[in-house]
Coordinates of C-alpha atoms and ligand atoms in Angstrom, one line a residue:
M1 CA 75.1 -79.6 59.5
E2 CA 74.4 -79.2 63.1
V3 CA 75.0 -75.7 64.4
M4 CA 74.9 -74.7 68.1
I5 CA 74.9 -71.1 69.2
G6 CA 74.7 -69.5 72.6
L7 CA 74.8 -65.8 73.5
E8 CA 76.1 -63.6 76.3
V9 CA 74.4 -60.3 76.0
H10 CA 75.7 -57.3 78.0
C11 CA 73.2 -54.6 78.5
Q12 CA 74.2 -51.2 79.9
L13 CA 71.6 -50.4 82.5
D14 CA 70.2 -46.9 82.1
T15 CA 70.7 -45.7 85.7
K16 CA 71.7 -42.1 86.6
S17 CA 74.8 -43.1 88.5
K18 CA 77.3 -45.9 88.3
L19 CA 77.0 -49.3 89.9
F20 CA 79.3 -48.8 92.9
C21 CA 79.7 -45.0 93.1
S22 CA 77.7 -41.8 92.6
D23 CA 79.5 -40.7 89.4
S24 CA 77.1 -39.9 86.5
T25 CA 76.6 -42.4 83.7
D26 CA 75.8 -39.5 81.3
H27 CA 79.0 -38.3 79.7
H28 CA 77.5 -36.3 76.8
G29 CA 79.6 -33.3 76.0
K30 CA 82.2 -34.2 78.6
P31 CA 85.8 -35.0 78.0
P32 CA 87.2 -38.5 78.6
N33 CA 87.8 -39.4 82.3
A34 CA 85.5 -36.6 83.5
D35 CA 83.1 -38.9 85.4
T36 CA 85.5 -40.7 87.6
C37 CA 86.3 -41.0 91.3
P38 CA 88.6 -43.1 93.5
I39 CA 86.0 -46.0 93.5
C40 CA 85.6 -46.4 89.7
L41 CA 89.3 -45.7 89.2
G42 CA 90.0 -48.6 91.7
F43 CA 92.2 -46.6 94.1
P44 CA 93.4 -48.6 97.1
G45 CA 91.2 -48.1 100.1
S46 CA 88.1 -47.0 98.1
K47 CA 84.9 -48.8 99.1
P48 CA 82.1 -49.6 96.7
K49 CA 78.4 -49.2 97.5
V50 CA 75.7 -50.9 95.5
N51 CA 73.2 -48.8 93.4
K52 CA 69.9 -50.4 94.3
K53 CA 68.3 -49.2 91.1
A54 CA 70.6 -51.5 89.1
I55 CA 69.4 -54.5 91.1
D56 CA 65.8 -53.5 90.6
Y57 CA 66.4 -53.4 86.9
A58 CA 68.2 -56.7 86.9
I59 CA 65.3 -58.3 88.8
M60 CA 62.9 -56.8 86.3
I61 CA 64.8 -58.3 83.4
G62 CA 64.9 -61.6 85.2
M63 CA 61.1 -61.6 85.7
A64 CA 60.5 -60.6 82.1
L65 CA 62.6 -63.5 81.0
N66 CA 60.6 -65.9 83.2
C67 CA 63.6 -66.6 85.5
K68 CA 63.8 -67.5 89.2
I69 CA 65.0 -64.6 91.3
A70 CA 67.7 -65.3 93.9
E71 CA 66.5 -64.8 97.4
R72 CA 70.1 -64.1 98.6
M73 CA 73.0 -63.1 96.4
W74 CA 76.4 -61.5 96.6
F75 CA 79.2 -60.1 94.4
S76 CA 82.5 -61.7 93.5
R77 CA 85.8 -60.5 92.2
K78 CA 86.8 -61.9 88.8
T79 CA 90.6 -61.4 88.7
Y80 CA 92.4 -60.5 85.5
F81 CA 94.8 -57.8 84.4
Y82 CA 93.8 -55.5 81.6
P83 CA 94.3 -51.7 81.2
D84 CA 90.5 -51.2 81.2
L85 CA 90.3 -52.6 84.7
P86 CA 92.4 -50.6 87.2
K87 CA 91.6 -52.7 90.2
N88 CA 92.8 -55.9 88.4
F89 CA 89.5 -57.4 89.1
Q90 CA 86.0 -56.9 88.0
I91 CA 83.1 -56.9 90.5
T92 CA 80.6 -59.4 89.1
Q93 CA 78.4 -62.2 90.2
Y94 CA 79.5 -65.8 89.8
E95 CA 78.1 -68.4 92.1
V96 CA 74.6 -66.9 92.5
P97 CA 73.3 -64.6 89.7
V98 CA 70.4 -62.3 90.5
A99 CA 68.2 -64.4 88.1
S100 CA 68.4 -67.9 86.5
D101 CA 66.6 -70.6 84.6
G102 CA 64.3 -68.6 82.4
Y103 CA 63.3 -68.6 78.8
L104 CA 62.3 -66.4 75.9
N105 CA 60.1 -67.7 73.1
V106 CA 61.0 -66.5 69.6
G107 CA 58.7 -67.7 66.9
S108 CA 58.3 -71.4 67.5
S109 CA 61.6 -71.8 69.3
R110 CA 62.1 -71.5 73.0
I111 CA 65.5 -70.2 74.0
R112 CA 66.5 -71.0 77.6
I113 CA 68.1 -68.3 79.7
R114 CA 70.8 -69.7 81.9
R115 CA 71.4 -66.7 84.0
V116 CA 71.1 -62.9 84.4
H117 CA 73.8 -61.3 86.5
I118 CA 75.0 -57.8 87.4
E119 CA 78.5 -56.6 86.9
E120 CA 80.5 -53.4 86.3
D121 CA 81.6 -52.3 82.9
P122 CA 85.3 -51.8 82.4
A123 CA 86.7 -48.6 80.9
R124 CA 86.5 -48.0 77.2
L125 CA 89.7 -48.7 75.2
V126 CA 90.2 -46.6 72.1
H127 CA 92.5 -48.3 69.6
M128 CA 94.5 -45.8 67.6
G129 CA 95.8 -46.6 64.2
G130 CA 94.2 -50.0 63.9
D131 CA 91.9 -52.4 65.6
I132 CA 92.4 -54.5 68.7
T133 CA 94.8 -56.8 66.9
S134 CA 96.8 -54.1 65.1
A135 CA 96.6 -50.7 66.9
E136 CA 99.7 -48.7 67.3
Y137 CA 98.7 -47.5 70.8
V138 CA 95.6 -47.5 73.0
L139 CA 93.8 -44.7 74.8
I140 CA 91.7 -45.3 77.9
D141 CA 88.5 -43.5 78.9
Y142 CA 87.4 -44.4 82.4
N143 CA 84.1 -42.6 82.0
R144 CA 82.5 -46.0 81.3
S145 CA 84.3 -47.7 84.2
G146 CA 81.7 -48.9 86.7
T147 CA 78.6 -48.5 84.5
P148 CA 76.1 -51.2 85.5
L149 CA 75.7 -54.1 83.1
A150 CA 73.2 -56.9 83.1
E151 CA 74.7 -59.9 81.5
I152 CA 72.1 -62.2 80.0
V153 CA 73.4 -65.7 79.2
T154 CA 71.5 -68.2 77.1
E155 CA 71.8 -71.9 76.8
P156 CA 73.3 -73.0 73.4
D157 CA 69.7 -73.4 72.0
F158 CA 70.0 -71.5 68.7
K159 CA 70.3 -73.7 65.6
N160 CA 70.6 -70.9 63.0
T161 CA 71.5 -67.2 62.8
K162 CA 67.9 -66.2 61.8
D163 CA 66.7 -67.1 65.3
V164 CA 69.6 -65.3 66.8
R165 CA 68.6 -62.1 65.0
A166 CA 64.9 -62.5 66.0
F167 CA 65.9 -63.2 69.6
L168 CA 68.1 -60.1 69.8
Q169 CA 65.5 -57.9 68.4
K170 CA 62.8 -59.2 70.7
L171 CA 65.2 -59.0 73.7
A172 CA 66.2 -55.4 72.9
S173 CA 62.5 -54.4 72.5
M174 CA 61.8 -56.0 75.8
L175 CA 64.6 -54.2 77.5
E176 CA 63.4 -50.9 76.0
H177 CA 59.8 -51.6 77.2
L178 CA 61.2 -52.2 80.6
G179 CA 62.9 -48.8 80.4
V180 CA 66.2 -50.2 81.7
Y181 CA 68.3 -49.5 78.6
D182 CA 68.9 -46.7 76.2
S183 CA 69.1 -48.0 72.6
S184 CA 70.2 -44.7 71.2
E185 CA 73.5 -45.0 73.2
E186 CA 76.2 -46.6 71.0
G187 CA 77.4 -49.9 72.3
S188 CA 74.8 -50.1 75.0
L189 CA 74.2 -53.7 73.9
R190 CA 77.3 -55.8 73.3
I191 CA 77.2 -59.5 72.5
D192 CA 79.6 -62.4 72.8
A193 CA 78.5 -65.1 70.4
N194 CA 79.5 -68.8 71.0
V195 CA 79.3 -71.2 68.1
S196 CA 80.2 -74.8 67.5
I197 CA 79.4 -77.2 64.7
E198 CA 78.8 -80.9 64.6
G199 CA 79.5 -81.2 68.3
G200 CA 83.0 -79.8 68.0
E201 CA 84.7 -77.3 70.3
R202 CA 83.1 -73.9 70.5
V203 CA 84.5 -70.6 69.5
E204 CA 83.5 -67.3 71.3
V205 CA 83.4 -64.2 69.2
K206 CA 83.6 -61.4 71.7
N207 CA 82.2 -57.9 72.0
I208 CA 80.1 -57.4 68.9
S209 CA 77.9 -54.4 68.7
G210 CA 74.9 -54.4 66.3
F211 CA 72.7 -57.3 65.4
E212 CA 73.7 -57.3 61.8
N213 CA 77.3 -57.7 62.9
V214 CA 76.4 -60.6 65.1
E215 CA 74.8 -62.4 62.2
K216 CA 77.8 -61.7 59.9
A217 CA 80.3 -62.8 62.6
L218 CA 78.3 -66.1 63.1
N219 CA 77.9 -66.8 59.4
Y220 CA 81.6 -66.3 58.9
E221 CA 82.4 -68.6 61.8
I222 CA 80.1 -71.3 60.6
V223 CA 81.8 -71.2 57.1
R224 CA 85.2 -71.1 58.7
Q225 CA 84.6 -74.0 61.1
N226 CA 83.0 -76.0 58.4
G227 CA 86.0 -75.5 56.1
M228 CA 88.3 -76.6 58.9
R229 CA 86.3 -79.7 59.4
R230 CA 86.4 -80.6 55.8
M231 CA 90.1 -80.3 55.8
E232 CA 90.2 -82.4 58.9
V233 CA 91.7 -79.7 61.0
E234 CA 90.3 -79.7 64.5
V235 CA 88.5 -76.5 65.7
E236 CA 90.1 -75.4 69.0
R237 CA 88.3 -73.6 71.8
E238 CA 89.3 -70.0 71.4
T239 CA 88.2 -66.4 71.7
R240 CA 88.0 -64.4 68.5
H241 CA 87.3 -60.8 67.5
F242 CA 84.9 -59.7 64.7
D243 CA 86.3 -57.2 62.3
A244 CA 83.4 -55.3 60.9
E245 CA 85.3 -54.0 58.0
S246 CA 86.6 -57.3 56.5
R247 CA 83.6 -59.1 58.0
T248 CA 85.9 -61.8 59.3
T249 CA 86.8 -63.0 62.7
K250 CA 90.4 -63.1 64.0
S251 CA 91.9 -65.1 66.8
L252 CA 92.6 -63.2 70.0
R253 CA 93.6 -65.9 72.5
K254 CA 93.0 -69.5 73.3
K255 CA 90.0 -69.5 75.5
E256 CA 90.6 -69.5 79.2
T257 CA 88.2 -71.4 81.5
E258 CA 86.1 -69.8 84.1
D259 CA 88.0 -71.2 87.1
E260 CA 91.2 -69.7 85.8
Y261 CA 89.8 -66.3 86.8
G262 CA 90.2 -67.3 90.5
Y263 CA 86.9 -65.8 91.6
I264 CA 86.7 -64.8 95.2
F265 CA 83.9 -63.4 97.3
E266 CA 83.8 -59.5 97.3
P267 CA 84.4 -58.6 101.0
D268 CA 83.6 -54.9 100.6
L269 CA 79.9 -55.5 99.7
P270 CA 77.2 -57.1 101.8
E271 CA 75.2 -60.1 101.0
I272 CA 71.9 -58.9 99.5
H273 CA 68.5 -60.4 100.5
I274 CA 65.7 -60.0 98.0
N275 CA 62.6 -60.5 100.0
G276 CA 59.0 -60.9 98.9
N277 CA 58.3 -57.3 99.5
W278 CA 61.1 -56.1 97.2
M279 CA 60.0 -58.6 94.5
E280 CA 56.4 -57.3 94.7
N281 CA 57.5 -53.7 94.4
V282 CA 59.4 -54.5 91.3
R283 CA 56.7 -56.7 89.9
S284 CA 54.0 -54.0 90.4
A285 CA 56.3 -51.4 88.6
M286 CA 56.6 -53.7 85.5
P287 CA 55.3 -52.0 82.4
E288 CA 53.5 -53.7 79.5
L289 CA 55.9 -56.2 77.9
P290 CA 56.2 -56.9 74.2
D291 CA 54.2 -60.1 74.2
Q292 CA 51.3 -58.4 76.0
R293 CA 51.6 -55.4 73.7
V294 CA 51.3 -57.7 70.6
A295 CA 48.2 -59.3 72.1
R296 CA 46.7 -55.8 72.7
F297 CA 47.5 -54.7 69.2
V298 CA 45.6 -57.7 67.9
R299 CA 42.7 -57.0 70.2
E300 CA 42.6 -53.2 70.0
Y301 CA 43.6 -52.5 66.4
G302 CA 42.6 -55.7 64.7
L303 CA 46.1 -56.5 63.5
T304 CA 47.2 -60.0 62.7
D305 CA 49.7 -61.7 65.1
Y306 CA 52.3 -61.4 62.4
S307 CA 51.9 -57.7 61.8
A308 CA 51.7 -56.9 65.5
G309 CA 54.8 -59.0 66.1
V310 CA 56.8 -57.2 63.4
I311 CA 55.9 -53.8 64.8
V312 CA 56.5 -54.6 68.5
Y313 CA 59.5 -56.9 68.3
T314 CA 61.4 -54.8 65.8
D315 CA 61.7 -51.9 68.1
K316 CA 59.7 -50.3 70.9
R317 CA 59.8 -46.9 69.2
L318 CA 58.3 -48.4 66.1
A319 CA 55.4 -49.7 68.3
D320 CA 55.1 -46.2 69.9
F321 CA 55.1 -44.6 66.4
F322 CA 52.4 -47.0 65.2
E323 CA 50.1 -46.1 68.1
G324 CA 50.9 -42.4 67.7
C325 CA 49.8 -42.6 64.0
C326 CA 46.6 -44.5 65.0
R327 CA 45.7 -41.7 67.4
I328 CA 46.0 -39.1 64.7
Y329 CA 44.6 -41.3 61.9
G330 CA 42.0 -43.9 62.9
R331 CA 42.9 -46.5 60.3
P332 CA 45.3 -49.0 62.0
A333 CA 45.2 -51.6 59.2
E334 CA 46.6 -49.0 56.7
V335 CA 49.1 -47.6 59.2
A336 CA 50.3 -51.2 59.8
N337 CA 50.5 -52.0 56.1
W338 CA 52.4 -49.0 55.1
T339 CA 54.7 -49.2 58.2
I340 CA 55.6 -52.8 57.7
N341 CA 55.8 -53.1 54.0
Y342 CA 57.2 -49.7 52.9
L343 CA 58.4 -47.6 55.8
L344 CA 60.3 -50.3 57.6
K345 CA 61.9 -51.5 54.3
S346 CA 63.1 -48.0 53.5
L347 CA 64.5 -47.6 57.0
N348 CA 66.2 -51.0 56.9
W349 CA 67.7 -50.2 53.5
R350 CA 69.3 -47.1 55.1
S351 CA 70.3 -49.2 58.2
E352 CA 68.4 -46.7 60.2
R353 CA 66.1 -47.1 63.2
I354 CA 62.9 -45.1 63.5
G355 CA 64.1 -43.3 66.6
A356 CA 67.1 -41.9 64.9
S357 CA 65.3 -41.2 61.6
K358 CA 63.5 -38.0 60.3
V359 CA 60.2 -39.9 60.2
R360 CA 57.4 -38.3 62.2
E361 CA 53.9 -39.4 63.0
E362 CA 52.2 -36.3 61.6
T363 CA 54.1 -36.4 58.3
F364 CA 53.7 -40.1 57.8
V365 CA 50.0 -39.9 58.4
E366 CA 49.9 -37.1 55.9
L367 CA 51.2 -39.5 53.3
L368 CA 48.5 -42.1 54.2
Q369 CA 45.8 -39.4 53.9
M370 CA 47.1 -38.4 50.5
I371 CA 46.7 -41.9 49.3
D372 CA 43.3 -42.2 50.9
S373 CA 41.9 -39.0 49.4
G374 CA 43.2 -40.0 46.0
E375 CA 45.7 -37.1 45.9
I376 CA 48.4 -39.6 45.0
T377 CA 48.3 -43.2 43.7
E378 CA 49.6 -46.1 45.9
R379 CA 52.1 -46.7 43.2
Y380 CA 53.5 -43.2 43.4
A381 CA 53.3 -43.3 47.3
K382 CA 55.7 -46.3 47.3
E383 CA 58.3 -44.1 45.5
L384 CA 57.4 -41.0 47.6
I385 CA 58.0 -42.9 50.8
K386 CA 61.7 -43.3 50.0
E387 CA 62.2 -39.6 49.4
Y388 CA 60.2 -38.9 52.6
V389 CA 62.4 -41.2 54.7
D390 CA 65.5 -39.5 53.2
S391 CA 64.4 -36.0 53.8
G392 CA 61.7 -36.1 56.5
E393 CA 59.9 -33.3 54.6
S394 CA 56.2 -33.2 54.6
P395 CA 55.1 -35.5 51.7
R396 CA 52.7 -32.8 50.5
K397 CA 55.6 -30.4 50.2
I398 CA 57.7 -33.0 48.4
V399 CA 54.9 -33.4 45.9
G400 CA 54.6 -29.7 45.6
M401 CA 51.0 -29.5 46.4
E402 CA 51.2 -27.5 49.6
G403 CA 51.0 -23.8 50.0
D404 CA 48.5 -22.5 47.5
G405 CA 45.3 -21.1 49.0
G406 CA 46.1 -22.2 52.5
A407 CA 43.9 -24.4 54.6
A408 CA 40.2 -24.5 54.2
P409 CA 38.3 -23.1 57.2
L410 CA 37.4 -25.9 59.5
E411 CA 33.6 -25.8 59.2
E412 CA 33.8 -25.8 55.5
A413 CA 36.1 -28.8 55.5
V414 CA 33.8 -30.7 57.9
A415 CA 30.8 -30.0 55.8
K416 CA 32.6 -31.2 52.7
V417 CA 33.8 -34.4 54.4
A418 CA 30.4 -35.0 55.8
A419 CA 28.8 -34.6 52.4
E420 CA 31.3 -37.1 50.9
N421 CA 30.9 -39.6 53.7
R422 CA 27.2 -39.7 54.5
A423 CA 27.4 -43.3 55.6
A424 CA 30.1 -42.6 58.2
V425 CA 28.2 -39.6 59.5
E426 CA 25.1 -41.8 59.9
E427 CA 27.1 -44.4 61.8
L428 CA 28.4 -41.7 64.1
R429 CA 24.9 -40.4 64.7
A430 CA 23.9 -43.9 65.5
G431 CA 26.5 -44.0 68.2
K432 CA 29.3 -45.8 66.5
G433 CA 32.2 -43.8 67.9
E434 CA 34.8 -45.7 65.9
V435 CA 34.2 -43.8 62.8
M436 CA 35.1 -40.5 64.5
G437 CA 38.8 -41.2 63.9
F438 CA 38.1 -41.8 60.3
L439 CA 36.2 -38.6 59.9
I440 CA 38.9 -36.6 61.7
G441 CA 41.5 -38.1 59.3
R442 CA 39.4 -37.0 56.4
V443 CA 39.1 -33.5 57.7
L444 CA 42.8 -33.3 58.4
A445 CA 43.4 -34.3 54.8
E446 CA 41.1 -31.5 53.7
T447 CA 42.7 -28.9 55.9
G448 CA 46.2 -29.8 54.8
K449 CA 46.6 -31.5 58.2
R450 CA 47.0 -28.2 59.9
G451 CA 44.0 -28.9 62.1
D452 CA 44.1 -29.9 65.7
P453 CA 42.2 -33.2 66.1
K454 CA 40.5 -32.0 69.2
A455 CA 39.1 -28.9 67.5
I456 CA 38.1 -31.1 64.5
R457 CA 36.2 -33.5 66.8
E458 CA 34.3 -30.5 68.2
A459 CA 33.6 -29.2 64.8
I460 CA 32.2 -32.6 63.7
M461 CA 30.0 -32.7 66.8
N462 CA 28.8 -29.2 66.1
Y463 CA 28.0 -30.2 62.6
L464 CA 26.0 -33.3 63.8
N465 CA 23.9 -31.0 66.0
G466 CA 23.5 -28.3 63.4
P467 CA 20.8 -27.8 60.7
E468 CA 23.0 -28.9 57.8
A469 CA 23.4 -32.4 59.1
G470 CA 19.8 -33.1 58.4
M471 CA 20.1 -32.5 54.7
P472 CA 18.7 -35.2 52.5
R473 CA 21.2 -37.6 51.0
Ligands
LIG1 P1 82.1 -69.8 80.0 O1 81.9 -70.2 81.4 O2 83.4 -70.2 79.5 O3 81.7 -68.4 79.7 P2 79.7 -71.2 79.6 O4 79.5 -72.7 79.7 O5 79.2 -70.4 80.7 O6 81.1 -70.8 79.2 O7 78.9 -70.7 78.3 C1 79.1 -69.5 77.8 C2 78.2 -69.4 76.5 O8 78.6 -70.4 75.6 C3 76.7 -69.6 76.8 O9 76.0 -68.6 76.1 C4 76.4 -71.0 76.2 O10 75.1 -71.1 75.7 C5 77.5 -71.1 75.1 N1 77.8 -72.5 74.8 C6 78.1 -73.4 75.6 N2 78.4 -74.6 75.0 C7 78.3 -74.3 73.6 C8 78.4 -75.1 72.4 N3 78.8 -76.4 72.4 N4 78.2 -74.4 71.2 C9 77.9 -73.2 71.2 N5 77.7 -72.4 72.3 C10 77.9 -73.0 73.5
LIG2 MG1 81.6 -66.1 79.6

């Protein structure tokens, strides 16, 4: 069965102020409708002004997605009535998006990017006593109104939902690496998923948050459309809504076409010219991207492409966590193994992302050191890690080993570690700096990880220069 899927991804850009006014985009601890002004409430006579940061961010996204950047562009009014849109039109880009004709490789597939454009987010509707199809009444919060969005539109290049998932993860990781989006903000990435089968009409499932939900919505649609085909009922072009509770999609409306929105040029905003200088400034501010980071992980830490990919494409914070652990504990292969095969599984099982979890570099490393020093068996560690992810407690505390006797004095611990690892000490003496991390890790394990790696490094150097170091093996 031939499946075709195309995505429209709306990413809230993490700017301080809104797209066309200076209201804050940070509404934490504020009541609904606190961050509003005549511009984002669409009062007659109010005049929008473009936030340049949002354009910078969109150019960055375009570059990272291998797109062509428009040299000149403008904004348009997309006209429709809906309570979340007080002006009766949304300021968006239609004829000329900021970026177009790019691609993103996921695994062995290349997904073409049709366009990236900038638009304003409408207000947030809160459906009371039901969902969008059944609510008794609706509340409107205009705090969100005017938040900058980048809409990323793919060509219908996906043939299965597995690739969709991989694409979304990689894209989100990329956006996080670019620093243009805050993944901890709920609903900061919202997806419209278009799907057709066997060359039939396509159905658009609108406004899905969460990658798992995108997959569920698409799987449901594929089964539904396939069923219709078998019963020889024609699939009509329509817009549907995904209901996360029943895991089904429901019809919202027969799909309108783009020209029905009656786009017109936005006369209150100037045409924007993106010259070479502007492009260069953005390009030079581009941070390391996921693909580059994967290559570096392979080079620097000796990971396989596969492991590096899992760590970097799953989540930027997972990649940061991995590097943080390696700084404390110089055994990247072990960090990667336990991260991918056990930590990530426990997190996934809890549907939790590392940034929102109780997992910390210091405590995770402690667990690895306990395995390493033989304090616990690997088999036991696999059980322990679940409890650790649950509670975030120090693994040593969970096991009940901590507390008695306190930490060994640093010099004593260094001497003990050195005596147990003569070969490593010799390598270090011979100038192989790489073993330093390993020795520090050992000393940390000895001292109940209370040591400061810098102080330990010093103590190890002192030891090397001291009389004891010369002891016969
Ligand atoms: P509209 O202008 O109505 O939004 P577009 O042609 O711009 O429609 O496409 C919107 C999205 O639908 C894009 O992500 C595109 O990849 C996807 N799409 C287009 N044709 C198909 C199809 N036959 N099957 C699945 N998705 C499709
Ligand atoms: Mg569309």
